[in-house]
Structure formats: structure tokens, C-alpha cells
Amino acid sequence: MQLTTEIRKDYMIVKLKGELDHHTSEEARKKIDKQYFNNNLLNIILDLRELNFMDSSGVGLIMGRYKNCMNRNGKISIVSTNPYINRILKMSGLLKLVKIYDTIEEAIRG
Amino acid sequence: MVEKNNNRNYMKLEFLSKSSNESFARVVVAAFASQLDPTIEELSDIKTAVSEAVTNAIIHGYEYGEGLVVVEATIEDNRLDIVVEDFGKGIEDINKAMEPFYTSKPDLERSGMGFTVMETFMDKLEVESEVNKGTKVKMSKVFKSLSRKE
Ligand SMILES: Nc1ncnc2c1ncn2[C@@H]1O[C@H](COP(=O)(O)OP(=O)(O)O)[C@@H](O)[C@H]1O
Ligand SMILES: [Mg+2]
């Protein structure tokens, strides 16, 4: 899995590439939280468009970041177009808490 | 017509309970299943279900300690049976463990959706477990692709 971050205003844009499972979500969690707290950021956009695999550990990762954002009165959004990943997001009830967009621009516009 | 049952195949994989083996296990089973000519969706289902069961063996069965995880897969015509087994902690209350959102490890950011994912993506799911002996997760899926061609 590859993770890159970009900061635009008070948004941290996290792009995940490859496979998000229990093994890789632990790395992802450390990297995201470090950037988020060290730079005192508010909102997170998770770009999942280049993920080709995600299981319920990915759901746990998103839930955890959702809680961090809520604690700061920030918000988290997801950019995802892969039907298999969207299916898990929907199944887990995450879409009741977090909005899903097709592009980063749409996610920023909200 | 002559009854033929030449479409039977079997594999067994045994590995250490390391999280880096999660992707290894799901890729092996998916490659084995490819002889059933699966759709992309069916492959995704299999990979995800195997990933859930193997992850559970590692984090709940062995609680990050060292142990062996065994994955077996059998093809019988257009059905794939998968067994994922650990010899770890075991599950005290299987019904409770299988409830959506239930997790015994919320501090590890578990979503409690593993069994629900396995149930949804496979046609059948059975869990056998004994405390301090281990857990056996049996799943099967019928592949549509072969029957479609007939
Ligand atoms: N192989 C296993 N050995 C021991 N306990 C298990 C095993 N698999 C699952 N469990 C128990 O069942 C619960 C639910 O599993 P699951 O639905 O995958 O959710 P999660 O992994 O997110 O906790 C786990 O929290 C754990 O208590
Ligand atoms: Mg699980």
C-alpha cells in the first residue's frame, strides 16, 4: 500500500493506493494521525480511488479517523468510485456518517 | 450421459500468524479459484472473505502471538469450499461474535464487521470453535460463471 498526503487549507487529503487490509491499515493509521495532529488540521478527505482491495479493517481505519475529526469539530469525506469498495462502505453503515464523492473538488465543495 | 466428477481439486496452505501473510493467503485462494472462471465480483468476494477469516485468526485467535494458520480450499464442480483454521484462543460465544458490529477489541479500531462480510460475500458460513483449542471457519460459494456457459 502507498499513502501520500497533501494539505489544502484546513483539509488533509490522503490518497491510498493498493490494498487496505489489517496489515496495511495499521501503517496508514500511524501516518495519517501523525500528519493530522502535528499540523493541527481539521478536515480529512480520504481518496480511495486507487485502492484495489479493502476489507473490514479499512472500515475500522475510516471509523477511527471519523472520531478524530469529530473530536475537533472537523469533518471527514471519502472519494471513491470502485464498486467493490463502495459495497463494503455501504454494508458497514459508514455511509450514514460519512459522505462519499466522485472527485476531490466535489468533496471540498461539500 | 456419463456422470463426470473430474472437476475436483484441493489445496492446503499453512503459514505463520503474521499480518504480512494476509495478502499472501487471499491471493493464493483467489489464484486457485481462477480455474472456476470467476467474475471480477466473485474474485473480490473470495479475497475479502479469506482476508477477514485470516485476519481474525491472527488478531483474535493468536492475539498477535505466533501460531499457525491453515487455509484449505476444495473445488467441487462449480463450488468452492474454504476452511480457515487456527489453534488459538477460541470463541466463547459464537452467536455473539457473529453479530454485526460486535468486536472484543474496539481499542484496536476493529469494526466488528468481519463475520458479516464473510456471510454476505459467501453463500454459506459455518463457525466451529472451542475455547483454548481454536477456531475453524468454513465458507462456500457457488460460482455462476461455469453454469452460465453450459
Ligand atoms: N479466529 C478467532 N479466534 C478467536 N476469536 C475470534 C476469531 N474470529 C473472531 N473472533 C471473535 O469474534 C469477534 C467478531 O469478529 P469480526 O466480526 O471479524 O469483527 P472484528 O474482527 O472487527 O472484531 C472478534 O472481535 C473476536 O472476539
Ligand atoms: Mg475480523
PDB file of N, CA, C and O in Angstrom, chain B residues 1-53:
ATOM      1  N   MET B   1     -26.134 -39.785 -20.323  1.00  0.00           N
ATOM      2  CA  MET B   1     -24.903 -39.019 -20.077  1.00  0.00           C
ATOM      3  C   MET B   1     -24.063 -39.658 -18.982  1.00  0.00           C
ATOM      4  O   MET B   1     -24.573 -40.109 -17.963  1.00  0.00           O
ATOM      5  N   VAL B   2     -22.793 -39.661 -19.194  1.00  0.00           N
ATOM      6  CA  VAL B   2     -21.876 -40.203 -18.192  1.00  0.00           C
ATOM      7  C   VAL B   2     -21.658 -39.156 -17.096  1.00  0.00           C
ATOM      8  O   VAL B   2     -21.399 -37.994 -17.384  1.00  0.00           O
ATOM      9  N   GLU B   3     -21.804 -39.590 -15.878  1.00  0.00           N
ATOM     10  CA  GLU B   3     -21.558 -38.694 -14.741  1.00  0.00           C
ATOM     11  C   GLU B   3     -20.053 -38.429 -14.634  1.00  0.00           C
ATOM     12  O   GLU B   3     -19.273 -39.373 -14.524  1.00  0.00           O
ATOM     13  N   LYS B   4     -19.664 -37.179 -14.734  1.00  0.00           N
ATOM     14  CA  LYS B   4     -18.228 -36.906 -14.578  1.00  0.00           C
ATOM     15  C   LYS B   4     -17.989 -36.003 -13.373  1.00  0.00           C
ATOM     16  O   LYS B   4     -18.741 -35.080 -13.131  1.00  0.00           O
ATOM     17  N   ASN B   5     -16.992 -36.391 -12.633  1.00  0.00           N
ATOM     18  CA  ASN B   5     -16.648 -35.557 -11.492  1.00  0.00           C
ATOM     19  C   ASN B   5     -15.155 -35.250 -11.510  1.00  0.00           C
ATOM     20  O   ASN B   5     -14.449 -35.397 -10.539  1.00  0.00           O
ATOM     21  N   ASN B   6     -14.703 -34.848 -12.703  1.00  0.00           N
ATOM     22  CA  ASN B   6     -13.271 -34.562 -12.793  1.00  0.00           C
ATOM     23  C   ASN B   6     -12.960 -33.143 -12.351  1.00  0.00           C
ATOM     24  O   ASN B   6     -11.821 -32.774 -12.236  1.00  0.00           O
ATOM     25  N   ASN B   7     -14.005 -32.359 -12.095  1.00  0.00           N
ATOM     26  CA  ASN B   7     -13.728 -31.006 -11.634  1.00  0.00           C
ATOM     27  C   ASN B   7     -13.655 -30.952 -10.116  1.00  0.00           C
ATOM     28  O   ASN B   7     -14.386 -30.225  -9.465  1.00  0.00           O
ATOM     29  N   ARG B   8     -12.756 -31.777  -9.564  1.00  0.00           N
ATOM     30  CA  ARG B   8     -12.500 -31.706  -8.131  1.00  0.00           C
ATOM     31  C   ARG B   8     -11.034 -31.363  -7.954  1.00  0.00           C
ATOM     32  O   ARG B   8     -10.169 -31.913  -8.645  1.00  0.00           O
ATOM     33  N   ASN B   9     -10.780 -30.440  -7.055  1.00  0.00           N
ATOM     34  CA  ASN B   9      -9.404 -30.045  -6.815  1.00  0.00           C
ATOM     35  C   ASN B   9      -9.288 -29.616  -5.356  1.00  0.00           C
ATOM     36  O   ASN B   9     -10.293 -29.271  -4.714  1.00  0.00           O
ATOM     37  N   TYR B  10      -8.065 -29.649  -4.843  1.00  0.00           N
ATOM     38  CA  TYR B  10      -7.861 -29.377  -3.416  1.00  0.00           C
ATOM     39  C   TYR B  10      -6.514 -28.699  -3.199  1.00  0.00           C
ATOM     40  O   TYR B  10      -5.544 -29.016  -3.886  1.00  0.00           O
ATOM     41  N   MET B  11      -6.463 -27.785  -2.250  1.00  0.00           N
ATOM     42  CA  MET B  11      -5.189 -27.171  -1.864  1.00  0.00           C
ATOM     43  C   MET B  11      -5.146 -26.915  -0.362  1.00  0.00           C
ATOM     44  O   MET B  11      -6.182 -26.777   0.295  1.00  0.00           O
ATOM     45  N   LYS B  12      -3.935 -26.874   0.169  1.00  0.00           N
ATOM     46  CA  LYS B  12      -3.753 -26.580   1.593  1.00  0.00           C
ATOM     47  C   LYS B  12      -2.537 -25.676   1.766  1.00  0.00           C
ATOM     48  O   LYS B  12      -1.514 -25.897   1.129  1.00  0.00           O
ATOM     49  N   LEU B  13      -2.719 -24.683   2.607  1.00  0.00           N
ATOM     50  CA  LEU B  13      -1.671 -23.689   2.814  1.00  0.00           C
ATOM     51  C   LEU B  13      -1.512 -23.508   4.315  1.00  0.00           C
ATOM     52  O   LEU B  13      -2.505 -23.436   5.035  1.00  0.00           O
ATOM     53  N   GLU B  14      -0.273 -23.467   4.773  1.00  0.00           N
ATOM     54  CA  GLU B  14      -0.025 -23.306   6.208  1.00  0.00           C
ATOM     55  C   GLU B  14       1.023 -22.223   6.380  1.00  0.00           C
ATOM     56  O   GLU B  14       2.044 -22.230   5.703  1.00  0.00           O
ATOM     57  N   PHE B  15       0.756 -21.277   7.255  1.00  0.00           N
ATOM     58  CA  PHE B  15       1.715 -20.168   7.399  1.00  0.00           C
ATOM     59  C   PHE B  15       1.686 -19.609   8.824  1.00  0.00           C
ATOM     60  O   PHE B  15       0.725 -19.843   9.569  1.00  0.00           O
ATOM     61  N   LEU B  16       2.708 -18.856   9.166  1.00  0.00           N
ATOM     62  CA  LEU B  16       2.791 -18.226  10.486  1.00  0.00           C
ATOM     63  C   LEU B  16       1.779 -17.086  10.588  1.00  0.00           C
ATOM     64  O   LEU B  16       1.488 -16.412   9.598  1.00  0.00           O
ATOM     65  N   SER B  17       1.302 -16.863  11.802  1.00  0.00           N
ATOM     66  CA  SER B  17       0.270 -15.846  12.025  1.00  0.00           C
ATOM     67  C   SER B  17       0.860 -14.440  11.998  1.00  0.00           C
ATOM     68  O   SER B  17       0.878 -13.743  12.997  1.00  0.00           O
ATOM     69  N   LYS B  18       1.357 -14.053  10.840  1.00  0.00           N
ATOM     70  CA  LYS B  18       1.906 -12.697  10.663  1.00  0.00           C
ATOM     71  C   LYS B  18       0.974 -11.926   9.758  1.00  0.00           C
ATOM     72  O   LYS B  18       0.504 -12.465   8.743  1.00  0.00           O
ATOM     73  N   SER B  19       0.773 -10.647  10.103  1.00  0.00           N
ATOM     74  CA  SER B  19      -0.207  -9.884   9.322  1.00  0.00           C
ATOM     75  C   SER B  19       0.235  -9.696   7.869  1.00  0.00           C
ATOM     76  O   SER B  19      -0.592  -9.515   6.977  1.00  0.00           O
ATOM     77  N   SER B  20       1.545  -9.803   7.625  1.00  0.00           N
ATOM     78  CA  SER B  20       2.000  -9.682   6.235  1.00  0.00           C
ATOM     79  C   SER B  20       1.534 -10.873   5.393  1.00  0.00           C
ATOM     80  O   SER B  20       1.585 -10.821   4.169  1.00  0.00           O
ATOM     81  N   ASN B  21       1.077 -11.954   6.037  1.00  0.00           N
ATOM     82  CA  ASN B  21       0.574 -13.108   5.276  1.00  0.00           C
ATOM     83  C   ASN B  21      -0.891 -12.980   4.875  1.00  0.00           C
ATOM     84  O   ASN B  21      -1.416 -13.840   4.160  1.00  0.00           O
ATOM     85  N   GLU B  22      -1.567 -11.934   5.332  1.00  0.00           N
ATOM     86  CA  GLU B  22      -2.983 -11.769   4.980  1.00  0.00           C
ATOM     87  C   GLU B  22      -3.160 -11.656   3.471  1.00  0.00           C
ATOM     88  O   GLU B  22      -4.039 -12.302   2.881  1.00  0.00           O
ATOM     89  N   SER B  23      -2.326 -10.828   2.840  1.00  0.00           N
ATOM     90  CA  SER B  23      -2.474 -10.657   1.395  1.00  0.00           C
ATOM     91  C   SER B  23      -2.016 -11.917   0.665  1.00  0.00           C
ATOM     92  O   SER B  23      -2.621 -12.333  -0.318  1.00  0.00           O
ATOM     93  N   PHE B  24      -0.975 -12.548   1.186  1.00  0.00           N
ATOM     94  CA  PHE B  24      -0.490 -13.807   0.607  1.00  0.00           C
ATOM     95  C   PHE B  24      -1.628 -14.841   0.551  1.00  0.00           C
ATOM     96  O   PHE B  24      -1.904 -15.443  -0.486  1.00  0.00           O
ATOM     97  N   ALA B  25      -2.328 -15.019   1.673  1.00  0.00           N
ATOM     98  CA  ALA B  25      -3.376 -16.041   1.748  1.00  0.00           C
ATOM     99  C   ALA B  25      -4.521 -15.750   0.779  1.00  0.00           C
ATOM    100  O   ALA B  25      -4.988 -16.640   0.060  1.00  0.00           O
ATOM    101  N   ARG B  26      -4.974 -14.507   0.729  1.00  0.00           N
ATOM    102  CA  ARG B  26      -6.138 -14.230  -0.137  1.00  0.00           C
ATOM    103  C   ARG B  26      -5.779 -14.322  -1.616  1.00  0.00           C
ATOM    104  O   ARG B  26      -6.598 -14.745  -2.440  1.00  0.00           O
ATOM    105  N   VAL B  27      -4.526 -13.967  -1.941  1.00  0.00           N
ATOM    106  CA  VAL B  27      -4.101 -14.053  -3.342  1.00  0.00           C
ATOM    107  C   VAL B  27      -3.979 -15.517  -3.779  1.00  0.00           C
ATOM    108  O   VAL B  27      -4.376 -15.883  -4.881  1.00  0.00           O
ATOM    109  N   VAL B  28      -3.474 -16.375  -2.883  1.00  0.00           N
ATOM    110  CA  VAL B  28      -3.345 -17.803  -3.217  1.00  0.00           C
ATOM    111  C   VAL B  28      -4.722 -18.415  -3.467  1.00  0.00           C
ATOM    112  O   VAL B  28      -4.930 -19.110  -4.460  1.00  0.00           O
ATOM    113  N   VAL B  29      -5.673 -18.148  -2.565  1.00  0.00           N
ATOM    114  CA  VAL B  29      -7.001 -18.745  -2.740  1.00  0.00           C
ATOM    115  C   VAL B  29      -7.671 -18.202  -4.003  1.00  0.00           C
ATOM    116  O   VAL B  29      -8.307 -18.948  -4.753  1.00  0.00           O
ATOM    117  N   ALA B  30      -7.486 -16.922  -4.267  1.00  0.00           N
ATOM    118  CA  ALA B  30      -8.078 -16.337  -5.476  1.00  0.00           C
ATOM    119  C   ALA B  30      -7.459 -16.963  -6.734  1.00  0.00           C
ATOM    120  O   ALA B  30      -8.173 -17.262  -7.704  1.00  0.00           O
ATOM    121  N   ALA B  31      -6.161 -17.206  -6.695  1.00  0.00           N
ATOM    122  CA  ALA B  31      -5.496 -17.826  -7.850  1.00  0.00           C
ATOM    123  C   ALA B  31      -6.010 -19.254  -8.042  1.00  0.00           C
ATOM    124  O   ALA B  31      -6.255 -19.698  -9.167  1.00  0.00           O
ATOM    125  N   PHE B  32      -6.198 -19.971  -6.933  1.00  0.00           N
ATOM    126  CA  PHE B  32      -6.738 -21.334  -7.004  1.00  0.00           C
ATOM    127  C   PHE B  32      -8.151 -21.308  -7.579  1.00  0.00           C
ATOM    128  O   PHE B  32      -8.521 -22.138  -8.408  1.00  0.00           O
ATOM    129  N   ALA B  33      -8.944 -20.332  -7.160  1.00  0.00           N
ATOM    130  CA  ALA B  33     -10.343 -20.220  -7.611  1.00  0.00           C
ATOM    131  C   ALA B  33     -10.440 -19.816  -9.076  1.00  0.00           C
ATOM    132  O   ALA B  33     -11.493 -19.975  -9.693  1.00  0.00           O
ATOM    133  N   SER B  34      -9.349 -19.314  -9.626  1.00  0.00           N
ATOM    134  CA  SER B  34      -9.432 -18.787 -11.002  1.00  0.00           C
ATOM    135  C   SER B  34      -9.763 -19.875 -12.010  1.00  0.00           C
ATOM    136  O   SER B  34     -10.278 -19.596 -13.083  1.00  0.00           O
ATOM    137  N   GLN B  35      -9.513 -21.144 -11.646  1.00  0.00           N
ATOM    138  CA  GLN B  35      -9.879 -22.234 -12.560  1.00  0.00           C
ATOM    139  C   GLN B  35     -11.396 -22.410 -12.681  1.00  0.00           C
ATOM    140  O   GLN B  35     -11.873 -23.125 -13.552  1.00  0.00           O
ATOM    141  N   LEU B  36     -12.153 -21.740 -11.815  1.00  0.00           N
ATOM    142  CA  LEU B  36     -13.616 -21.776 -11.926  1.00  0.00           C
ATOM    143  C   LEU B  36     -14.114 -20.638 -12.805  1.00  0.00           C
ATOM    144  O   LEU B  36     -15.320 -20.403 -12.894  1.00  0.00           O
ATOM    145  N   ASP B  37     -13.197 -19.944 -13.427  1.00  0.00           N
ATOM    146  CA  ASP B  37     -13.545 -18.854 -14.325  1.00  0.00           C
ATOM    147  C   ASP B  37     -14.467 -17.819 -13.657  1.00  0.00           C
ATOM    148  O   ASP B  37     -15.544 -17.511 -14.153  1.00  0.00           O
ATOM    149  N   PRO B  38     -14.033 -17.308 -12.513  1.00  0.00           N
ATOM    150  CA  PRO B  38     -14.896 -16.397 -11.755  1.00  0.00           C
ATOM    151  C   PRO B  38     -15.028 -15.019 -12.393  1.00  0.00           C
ATOM    152  O   PRO B  38     -14.155 -14.611 -13.160  1.00  0.00           O
ATOM    153  N   THR B  39     -16.077 -14.337 -12.058  1.00  0.00           N
ATOM    154  CA  THR B  39     -16.209 -12.934 -12.457  1.00  0.00           C
ATOM    155  C   THR B  39     -15.328 -12.099 -11.516  1.00  0.00           C
ATOM    156  O   THR B  39     -14.887 -12.587 -10.468  1.00  0.00           O
ATOM    157  N   ILE B  40     -15.117 -10.851 -11.869  1.00  0.00           N
ATOM    158  CA  ILE B  40     -14.312  -9.969 -11.005  1.00  0.00           C
ATOM    159  C   ILE B  40     -14.986  -9.835  -9.649  1.00  0.00           C
ATOM    160  O   ILE B  40     -14.336  -9.807  -8.615  1.00  0.00           O
ATOM    161  N   GLU B  41     -16.295  -9.796  -9.648  1.00  0.00           N
ATOM    162  CA  GLU B  41     -17.031  -9.671  -8.393  1.00  0.00           C
ATOM    163  C   GLU B  41     -16.845 -10.918  -7.522  1.00  0.00           C
ATOM    164  O   GLU B  41     -16.607 -10.809  -6.317  1.00  0.00           O
ATOM    165  N   GLU B  42     -16.930 -12.087  -8.138  1.00  0.00           N
ATOM    166  CA  GLU B  42     -16.746 -13.324  -7.370  1.00  0.00           C
ATOM    167  C   GLU B  42     -15.337 -13.394  -6.788  1.00  0.00           C
ATOM    168  O   GLU B  42     -15.144 -13.800  -5.632  1.00  0.00           O
ATOM    169  N   LEU B  43     -14.347 -12.978  -7.548  1.00  0.00           N
ATOM    170  CA  LEU B  43     -12.965 -12.972  -7.048  1.00  0.00           C
ATOM    171  C   LEU B  43     -12.809 -12.013  -5.880  1.00  0.00           C
ATOM    172  O   LEU B  43     -12.145 -12.321  -4.889  1.00  0.00           O
ATOM    173  N   SER B  44     -13.432 -10.855  -6.007  1.00  0.00           N
ATOM    174  CA  SER B  44     -13.374  -9.863  -4.946  1.00  0.00           C
ATOM    175  C   SER B  44     -14.036 -10.411  -3.672  1.00  0.00           C
ATOM    176  O   SER B  44     -13.520 -10.232  -2.562  1.00  0.00           O
ATOM    177  N   ASP B  45     -15.148 -11.113  -3.834  1.00  0.00           N
ATOM    178  CA  ASP B  45     -15.845 -11.719  -2.695  1.00  0.00           C
ATOM    179  C   ASP B  45     -14.944 -12.719  -1.962  1.00  0.00           C
ATOM    180  O   ASP B  45     -14.844 -12.699  -0.731  1.00  0.00           O
ATOM    181  N   ILE B  46     -14.313 -13.589  -2.733  1.00  0.00           N
ATOM    182  CA  ILE B  46     -13.453 -14.631  -2.164  1.00  0.00           C
ATOM    183  C   ILE B  46     -12.263 -14.010  -1.421  1.00  0.00           C
ATOM    184  O   ILE B  46     -11.951 -14.372  -0.287  1.00  0.00           O
ATOM    185  N   LYS B  47     -11.624 -13.066  -2.072  1.00  0.00           N
ATOM    186  CA  LYS B  47     -10.455 -12.418  -1.465  1.00  0.00           C
ATOM    187  C   LYS B  47     -10.826 -11.750  -0.154  1.00  0.00           C
ATOM    188  O   LYS B  47     -10.096 -11.830   0.832  1.00  0.00           O
ATOM    189  N   THR B  48     -11.964 -11.069  -0.161  1.00  0.00           N
ATOM    190  CA  THR B  48     -12.357 -10.332   1.040  1.00  0.00           C
ATOM    191  C   THR B  48     -12.697 -11.296   2.174  1.00  0.00           C
ATOM    192  O   THR B  48     -12.267 -11.099   3.312  1.00  0.00           O
ATOM    193  N   ALA B  49     -13.436 -12.355   1.851  1.00  0.00           N
ATOM    194  CA  ALA B  49     -13.837 -13.312   2.890  1.00  0.00           C
ATOM    195  C   ALA B  49     -12.608 -14.000   3.492  1.00  0.00           C
ATOM    196  O   ALA B  49     -12.505 -14.159   4.715  1.00  0.00           O
ATOM    197  N   VAL B  50     -11.658 -14.400   2.651  1.00  0.00           N
ATOM    198  CA  VAL B  50     -10.442 -15.055   3.150  1.00  0.00           C
ATOM    199  C   VAL B  50      -9.647 -14.078   4.017  1.00  0.00           C
ATOM    200  O   VAL B  50      -9.141 -14.424   5.086  1.00  0.00           O
ATOM    201  N   SER B  51      -9.561 -12.855   3.573  1.00  0.00           N
ATOM    202  CA  SER B  51      -8.836 -11.837   4.319  1.00  0.00           C
ATOM    203  C   SER B  51      -9.428 -11.650   5.716  1.00  0.00           C
ATOM    204  O   SER B  51      -8.698 -11.544   6.709  1.00  0.00           O
ATOM    205  N   GLU B  52     -10.752 -11.644   5.803  1.00  0.00           N
ATOM    206  CA  GLU B  52     -11.426 -11.483   7.102  1.00  0.00           C
ATOM    207  C   GLU B  52     -11.100 -12.651   8.033  1.00  0.00           C
ATOM    208  O   GLU B  52     -10.769 -12.451   9.206  1.00  0.00           O
ATOM    209  N   ALA B  53     -11.219 -13.876   7.510  1.00  0.00           N
ATOM    210  CA  ALA B  53     -11.016 -15.053   8.364  1.00  0.00           C
ATOM    211  C   ALA B  53      -9.560 -15.151   8.816  1.00  0.00           C
ATOM    212  O   ALA B  53      -9.283 -15.458   9.984  1.00  0.00           O
TER     213      ALA B  53
END
